[in-house]
Amino acid sequence: MDTAQPQKTTTASDHTIYSVEQAIRHITQLRPEAEQRLYVITDEVLFNRWDAFCLSFNQEYRDEYLPYLPHVFDLLKSTTDGQDIFDYLLFIEETVIGTLPGDTLSSRRAANTVDILLKHRDTILKADQELF
């Protein structure tokens, strides 16, 4: 059964995981052009750079990241330092993939992903502000 609201995990913090149907609805919402560019970049970065599932060798597996993409995008729009995105990516690796807490590879992968996302976000926002 799919509802309009994303599924909530059972942890104390707010780590949302969407069903594929919910993710597609979120992805296809109408957005300003700058936001849409950021969404596409977020998708690319999750699949090609974070790639916690090691699936980026084949585009057919791209949908495996759909349940996480909307929440990462929403966090990216509101975060100041990216810590919440970092925590979410580690949460996915630990609860979905089964990575051991404190795994240094997971932490480095998440930190690198957050850095890339924040740089892209800031570049897009700056370019969008210069248009007006």
Short mmCIF file of N, CA and C in Angstrom, two decimals:
data_model
loop_
_atom_site.label_atom_id
_atom_site.label_comp_id
_atom_site.label_asym_id
_atom_site.label_seq_id
_atom_site.Cartn_x
_atom_site.Cartn_y
_atom_site.Cartn_z
N MET A 1 0.85 -1.18 0.00
CA MET A 1 0.00 0.00 0.00
C MET A 1 0.89 1.24 0.00
N ASP A 2 0.62 2.14 -0.91
CA ASP A 2 1.41 3.36 -1.03
C ASP A 2 0.55 4.55 -0.63
N THR A 3 1.08 5.39 0.22
CA THR A 3 0.35 6.57 0.63
C THR A 3 1.03 7.80 0.06
N ALA A 4 0.39 8.93 0.18
CA ALA A 4 0.98 10.16 -0.33
C ALA A 4 2.15 10.61 0.53
N GLN A 5 2.20 10.18 1.78
CA GLN A 5 3.28 10.58 2.67
C GLN A 5 4.43 9.58 2.58
N PRO A 6 5.67 10.07 2.63
CA PRO A 6 6.80 9.15 2.63
C PRO A 6 6.80 8.27 3.85
N GLN A 7 7.39 7.09 3.69
CA GLN A 7 7.52 6.18 4.81
C GLN A 7 8.51 6.77 5.80
N LYS A 8 8.25 6.62 7.06
CA LYS A 8 9.17 7.09 8.10
C LYS A 8 9.89 5.88 8.68
N THR A 9 11.14 6.06 8.94
CA THR A 9 11.89 5.00 9.59
C THR A 9 11.57 5.01 11.06
N THR A 10 12.03 4.01 11.75
CA THR A 10 11.69 3.89 13.17
C THR A 10 12.76 4.44 14.09
N THR A 11 13.69 5.24 13.56
CA THR A 11 14.72 5.82 14.41
C THR A 11 14.23 7.12 15.01
N ALA A 12 14.99 7.60 15.99
CA ALA A 12 14.62 8.84 16.67
C ALA A 12 14.74 10.05 15.77
N SER A 13 15.70 10.03 14.87
CA SER A 13 15.87 11.18 13.98
C SER A 13 14.99 11.02 12.75
N ASP A 14 14.86 12.09 12.01
CA ASP A 14 13.96 12.11 10.86
C ASP A 14 14.70 11.70 9.59
N HIS A 15 14.75 10.41 9.34
CA HIS A 15 15.37 9.88 8.13
C HIS A 15 14.28 9.25 7.28
N THR A 16 13.85 9.97 6.26
CA THR A 16 12.75 9.54 5.42
C THR A 16 13.26 8.69 4.27
N ILE A 17 12.59 7.57 4.05
CA ILE A 17 12.86 6.73 2.89
C ILE A 17 11.55 6.62 2.12
N TYR A 18 11.59 6.99 0.86
CA TYR A 18 10.40 6.99 0.02
C TYR A 18 10.23 5.65 -0.68
N SER A 19 8.98 5.31 -1.00
CA SER A 19 8.75 4.19 -1.92
C SER A 19 9.11 4.71 -3.31
N VAL A 20 9.28 3.82 -4.26
CA VAL A 20 9.62 4.25 -5.63
C VAL A 20 8.52 5.15 -6.18
N GLU A 21 7.27 4.77 -5.95
CA GLU A 21 6.15 5.58 -6.45
C GLU A 21 6.15 6.98 -5.83
N GLN A 22 6.38 7.06 -4.53
CA GLN A 22 6.43 8.36 -3.86
C GLN A 22 7.61 9.18 -4.37
N ALA A 23 8.74 8.53 -4.59
CA ALA A 23 9.92 9.23 -5.09
C ALA A 23 9.65 9.81 -6.47
N ILE A 24 9.01 9.05 -7.33
CA ILE A 24 8.70 9.53 -8.68
C ILE A 24 7.76 10.73 -8.62
N ARG A 25 6.78 10.67 -7.71
CA ARG A 25 5.90 11.84 -7.55
C ARG A 25 6.68 13.06 -7.10
N HIS A 26 7.60 12.86 -6.19
CA HIS A 26 8.42 13.97 -5.68
C HIS A 26 9.31 14.53 -6.79
N ILE A 27 9.93 13.65 -7.53
CA ILE A 27 10.84 14.04 -8.61
C ILE A 27 10.13 14.83 -9.70
N THR A 28 8.89 14.45 -9.99
CA THR A 28 8.18 15.05 -11.13
C THR A 28 7.37 16.30 -10.75
N GLN A 29 7.51 16.78 -9.53
CA GLN A 29 6.83 18.03 -9.17
C GLN A 29 7.41 19.18 -9.99
N LEU A 30 6.56 20.15 -10.27
CA LEU A 30 7.05 21.34 -10.96
C LEU A 30 7.88 22.17 -10.00
N ARG A 31 9.05 22.59 -10.49
CA ARG A 31 9.98 23.39 -9.68
C ARG A 31 10.56 24.49 -10.53
N PRO A 32 11.07 25.54 -9.88
CA PRO A 32 11.82 26.55 -10.63
C PRO A 32 13.03 25.88 -11.30
N GLU A 33 13.50 26.48 -12.38
CA GLU A 33 14.58 25.89 -13.17
C GLU A 33 15.83 25.59 -12.34
N ALA A 34 16.22 26.51 -11.47
CA ALA A 34 17.42 26.30 -10.66
C ALA A 34 17.24 25.08 -9.75
N GLU A 35 16.08 24.94 -9.14
CA GLU A 35 15.81 23.79 -8.29
C GLU A 35 15.84 22.49 -9.09
N GLN A 36 15.29 22.54 -10.29
CA GLN A 36 15.29 21.34 -11.13
C GLN A 36 16.71 20.93 -11.51
N ARG A 37 17.55 21.92 -11.81
CA ARG A 37 18.96 21.62 -12.10
C ARG A 37 19.63 20.98 -10.89
N LEU A 38 19.34 21.51 -9.72
CA LEU A 38 19.90 20.96 -8.49
C LEU A 38 19.42 19.53 -8.26
N TYR A 39 18.17 19.26 -8.58
CA TYR A 39 17.63 17.90 -8.42
C TYR A 39 18.36 16.92 -9.32
N VAL A 40 18.56 17.31 -10.56
CA VAL A 40 19.26 16.44 -11.52
C VAL A 40 20.69 16.19 -11.05
N ILE A 41 21.34 17.22 -10.59
CA ILE A 41 22.71 17.07 -10.09
C ILE A 41 22.75 16.18 -8.85
N THR A 42 21.78 16.34 -7.97
CA THR A 42 21.71 15.49 -6.78
C THR A 42 21.59 14.03 -7.18
N ASP A 43 20.75 13.75 -8.15
CA ASP A 43 20.59 12.39 -8.65
C ASP A 43 21.91 11.86 -9.21
N GLU A 44 22.58 12.68 -10.01
CA GLU A 44 23.86 12.26 -10.60
C GLU A 44 24.92 11.99 -9.53
N VAL A 45 24.99 12.86 -8.55
CA VAL A 45 26.00 12.71 -7.50
C VAL A 45 25.73 11.47 -6.66
N LEU A 46 24.46 11.24 -6.31
CA LEU A 46 24.16 10.04 -5.52
C LEU A 46 24.52 8.77 -6.28
N PHE A 47 24.18 8.73 -7.54
CA PHE A 47 24.41 7.51 -8.31
C PHE A 47 25.89 7.32 -8.68
N ASN A 48 26.54 8.38 -9.09
CA ASN A 48 27.90 8.25 -9.61
C ASN A 48 29.01 8.47 -8.58
N ARG A 49 28.74 9.25 -7.53
CA ARG A 49 29.79 9.56 -6.56
C ARG A 49 29.58 8.88 -5.22
N TRP A 50 28.39 8.99 -4.66
CA TRP A 50 28.14 8.30 -3.39
C TRP A 50 28.14 6.80 -3.66
N ASP A 51 27.28 6.35 -4.52
CA ASP A 51 27.23 4.96 -5.01
C ASP A 51 27.52 3.93 -3.93
N ALA A 52 26.85 4.04 -2.82
CA ALA A 52 27.06 3.13 -1.69
C ALA A 52 26.73 1.68 -2.04
N PHE A 53 25.87 1.50 -3.03
CA PHE A 53 25.50 0.14 -3.45
C PHE A 53 26.44 -0.42 -4.52
N CYS A 54 27.39 0.41 -4.97
CA CYS A 54 28.35 0.00 -6.02
C CYS A 54 27.64 -0.45 -7.29
N LEU A 55 26.70 0.38 -7.76
CA LEU A 55 25.90 0.04 -8.93
C LEU A 55 26.13 0.95 -10.12
N SER A 56 26.97 1.96 -9.99
CA SER A 56 27.08 2.97 -11.04
C SER A 56 27.70 2.45 -12.34
N PHE A 57 28.16 1.22 -12.32
CA PHE A 57 28.72 0.65 -13.54
C PHE A 57 27.64 0.37 -14.58
N ASN A 58 26.36 0.38 -14.16
CA ASN A 58 25.27 0.06 -15.07
C ASN A 58 24.07 0.98 -14.80
N GLN A 59 23.70 1.79 -15.78
CA GLN A 59 22.60 2.74 -15.64
C GLN A 59 21.26 2.06 -15.33
N GLU A 60 21.13 0.78 -15.63
CA GLU A 60 19.89 0.07 -15.36
C GLU A 60 19.57 0.02 -13.86
N TYR A 61 20.57 0.21 -13.02
CA TYR A 61 20.37 0.13 -11.57
C TYR A 61 20.12 1.49 -10.92
N ARG A 62 19.98 2.51 -11.72
CA ARG A 62 19.80 3.86 -11.22
C ARG A 62 18.61 3.99 -10.26
N ASP A 63 17.55 3.25 -10.52
CA ASP A 63 16.35 3.33 -9.69
C ASP A 63 16.58 2.87 -8.25
N GLU A 64 17.67 2.17 -8.00
CA GLU A 64 17.95 1.71 -6.63
C GLU A 64 18.14 2.89 -5.67
N TYR A 65 18.46 4.04 -6.21
CA TYR A 65 18.70 5.22 -5.37
C TYR A 65 17.46 6.11 -5.24
N LEU A 66 16.40 5.79 -5.96
CA LEU A 66 15.19 6.62 -5.91
C LEU A 66 14.61 6.80 -4.51
N PRO A 67 14.58 5.78 -3.67
CA PRO A 67 13.98 5.98 -2.34
C PRO A 67 14.71 7.01 -1.47
N TYR A 68 15.95 7.32 -1.79
CA TYR A 68 16.77 8.23 -0.98
C TYR A 68 16.91 9.62 -1.60
N LEU A 69 16.76 9.70 -2.89
CA LEU A 69 16.96 10.96 -3.62
C LEU A 69 16.08 12.11 -3.12
N PRO A 70 14.77 11.93 -2.96
CA PRO A 70 13.95 13.07 -2.53
C PRO A 70 14.37 13.66 -1.19
N HIS A 71 14.71 12.79 -0.24
CA HIS A 71 15.08 13.30 1.08
C HIS A 71 16.43 14.01 1.04
N VAL A 72 17.38 13.46 0.29
CA VAL A 72 18.67 14.14 0.15
C VAL A 72 18.46 15.50 -0.49
N PHE A 73 17.63 15.57 -1.52
CA PHE A 73 17.35 16.85 -2.17
C PHE A 73 16.71 17.84 -1.19
N ASP A 74 15.72 17.39 -0.44
CA ASP A 74 15.07 18.29 0.53
C ASP A 74 16.06 18.77 1.58
N LEU A 75 16.90 17.87 2.05
CA LEU A 75 17.92 18.27 3.03
C LEU A 75 18.89 19.27 2.42
N LEU A 76 19.29 19.03 1.18
CA LEU A 76 20.23 19.92 0.50
C LEU A 76 19.69 21.33 0.37
N LYS A 77 18.40 21.46 0.13
CA LYS A 77 17.80 22.79 0.00
C LYS A 77 17.83 23.56 1.32
N SER A 78 17.78 22.85 2.44
CA SER A 78 17.64 23.55 3.72
C SER A 78 18.89 23.53 4.61
N THR A 79 19.86 22.71 4.28
CA THR A 79 21.02 22.56 5.17
C THR A 79 21.94 23.77 5.10
N THR A 80 22.62 24.02 6.19
CA THR A 80 23.63 25.08 6.18
C THR A 80 25.02 24.50 6.04
N ASP A 81 25.26 23.37 6.73
CA ASP A 81 26.61 22.80 6.70
C ASP A 81 26.68 21.38 6.15
N GLY A 82 25.55 20.77 5.84
CA GLY A 82 25.53 19.44 5.26
C GLY A 82 25.57 18.30 6.25
N GLN A 83 25.64 18.59 7.55
CA GLN A 83 25.73 17.53 8.55
C GLN A 83 24.52 16.61 8.50
N ASP A 84 23.34 17.17 8.25
CA ASP A 84 22.14 16.33 8.19
C ASP A 84 22.17 15.39 6.99
N ILE A 85 22.74 15.83 5.87
CA ILE A 85 22.88 14.95 4.71
C ILE A 85 23.89 13.85 5.03
N PHE A 86 25.01 14.23 5.63
CA PHE A 86 26.03 13.27 6.04
C PHE A 86 25.42 12.19 6.94
N ASP A 87 24.66 12.61 7.95
CA ASP A 87 24.02 11.67 8.87
C ASP A 87 23.05 10.75 8.14
N TYR A 88 22.30 11.31 7.20
CA TYR A 88 21.33 10.50 6.45
C TYR A 88 22.03 9.46 5.58
N LEU A 89 23.09 9.85 4.88
CA LEU A 89 23.81 8.91 4.04
C LEU A 89 24.42 7.78 4.88
N LEU A 90 24.95 8.12 6.04
CA LEU A 90 25.47 7.07 6.93
C LEU A 90 24.34 6.18 7.45
N PHE A 91 23.21 6.78 7.75
CA PHE A 91 22.04 6.01 8.18
C PHE A 91 21.67 4.97 7.12
N ILE A 92 21.63 5.38 5.86
CA ILE A 92 21.29 4.45 4.77
C ILE A 92 22.32 3.32 4.71
N GLU A 93 23.59 3.68 4.77
CA GLU A 93 24.62 2.65 4.68
C GLU A 93 24.54 1.67 5.85
N GLU A 94 24.25 2.17 7.03
CA GLU A 94 24.23 1.31 8.21
C GLU A 94 22.95 0.49 8.33
N THR A 95 21.80 1.08 7.99
CA THR A 95 20.53 0.37 8.19
C THR A 95 20.07 -0.41 6.97
N VAL A 96 20.35 0.09 5.78
CA VAL A 96 19.89 -0.59 4.57
C VAL A 96 20.96 -1.56 4.05
N ILE A 97 22.19 -1.09 3.98
CA ILE A 97 23.26 -1.90 3.43
C ILE A 97 23.87 -2.81 4.49
N GLY A 98 23.89 -2.36 5.72
CA GLY A 98 24.44 -3.16 6.80
C GLY A 98 25.90 -2.87 7.11
N THR A 99 26.36 -1.70 6.70
CA THR A 99 27.72 -1.29 7.01
C THR A 99 27.84 -1.12 8.53
N LEU A 100 28.96 -1.48 9.07
CA LEU A 100 29.18 -1.33 10.51
C LEU A 100 29.28 0.14 10.88
N PRO A 101 28.66 0.55 11.98
CA PRO A 101 28.80 1.94 12.43
C PRO A 101 30.28 2.29 12.63
N GLY A 102 30.64 3.48 12.20
CA GLY A 102 32.02 3.94 12.34
C GLY A 102 32.92 3.54 11.18
N ASP A 103 32.37 2.90 10.16
CA ASP A 103 33.17 2.51 9.00
C ASP A 103 33.76 3.75 8.33
N THR A 104 35.08 3.79 8.20
CA THR A 104 35.73 5.00 7.67
C THR A 104 35.45 5.21 6.20
N LEU A 105 35.30 4.14 5.42
CA LEU A 105 34.99 4.30 4.00
C LEU A 105 33.62 4.96 3.82
N SER A 106 32.66 4.52 4.61
CA SER A 106 31.31 5.12 4.54
C SER A 106 31.37 6.59 4.91
N SER A 107 32.11 6.91 5.96
CA SER A 107 32.22 8.31 6.39
C SER A 107 32.89 9.17 5.33
N ARG A 108 33.95 8.67 4.73
CA ARG A 108 34.63 9.44 3.68
C ARG A 108 33.75 9.61 2.46
N ARG A 109 33.03 8.54 2.08
CA ARG A 109 32.14 8.60 0.93
C ARG A 109 31.03 9.62 1.18
N ALA A 110 30.46 9.60 2.38
CA ALA A 110 29.39 10.55 2.71
C ALA A 110 29.92 11.98 2.75
N ALA A 111 31.07 12.18 3.36
CA ALA A 111 31.65 13.53 3.44
C ALA A 111 31.97 14.07 2.05
N ASN A 112 32.53 13.25 1.20
CA ASN A 112 32.84 13.66 -0.17
C ASN A 112 31.56 14.02 -0.93
N THR A 113 30.54 13.21 -0.75
CA THR A 113 29.25 13.47 -1.42
C THR A 113 28.66 14.79 -0.95
N VAL A 114 28.68 15.02 0.34
CA VAL A 114 28.14 16.27 0.88
C VAL A 114 28.91 17.47 0.33
N ASP A 115 30.22 17.40 0.30
CA ASP A 115 31.04 18.50 -0.24
C ASP A 115 30.65 18.80 -1.68
N ILE A 116 30.52 17.76 -2.48
CA ILE A 116 30.16 17.95 -3.90
C ILE A 116 28.77 18.57 -4.02
N LEU A 117 27.81 18.06 -3.26
CA LEU A 117 26.45 18.59 -3.33
C LEU A 117 26.39 20.05 -2.90
N LEU A 118 27.07 20.40 -1.83
CA LEU A 118 27.06 21.79 -1.36
C LEU A 118 27.70 22.73 -2.38
N LYS A 119 28.78 22.31 -3.01
CA LYS A 119 29.42 23.14 -4.04
C LYS A 119 28.49 23.36 -5.21
N HIS A 120 27.83 22.31 -5.67
CA HIS A 120 26.88 22.45 -6.78
C HIS A 120 25.71 23.35 -6.38
N ARG A 121 25.19 23.14 -5.18
CA ARG A 121 24.07 23.97 -4.72
C ARG A 121 24.46 25.45 -4.69
N ASP A 122 25.62 25.75 -4.12
CA ASP A 122 26.06 27.13 -4.01
C ASP A 122 26.30 27.75 -5.39
N THR A 123 26.86 26.97 -6.30
CA THR A 123 27.09 27.46 -7.67
C THR A 123 25.78 27.76 -8.37
N ILE A 124 24.81 26.87 -8.23
CA ILE A 124 23.51 27.06 -8.88
C ILE A 124 22.79 28.26 -8.27
N LEU A 125 22.81 28.38 -6.95
CA LEU A 125 22.15 29.51 -6.30
C LEU A 125 22.79 30.84 -6.71
N LYS A 126 24.10 30.86 -6.78
CA LYS A 126 24.82 32.09 -7.17
C LYS A 126 24.47 32.47 -8.60
N ALA A 127 24.47 31.49 -9.50
CA ALA A 127 24.15 31.76 -10.90
C ALA A 127 22.70 32.20 -11.04
N ASP A 128 21.81 31.62 -10.26
CA ASP A 128 20.41 31.98 -10.32
C ASP A 128 20.19 33.41 -9.82
N GLN A 129 20.91 33.83 -8.79
CA GLN A 129 20.79 35.18 -8.24
C GLN A 129 21.36 36.20 -9.21
N GLU A 130 22.37 35.83 -9.97
CA GLU A 130 22.98 36.77 -10.92
C GLU A 130 22.07 37.05 -12.10
N LEU A 131 21.08 36.20 -12.33
CA LEU A 131 20.15 36.43 -13.43
C LEU A 131 19.20 37.58 -13.14
N PHE A 132 19.03 37.91 -11.87
CA PHE A 132 18.05 38.93 -11.50
C PHE A 132 18.69 40.18 -10.98
#
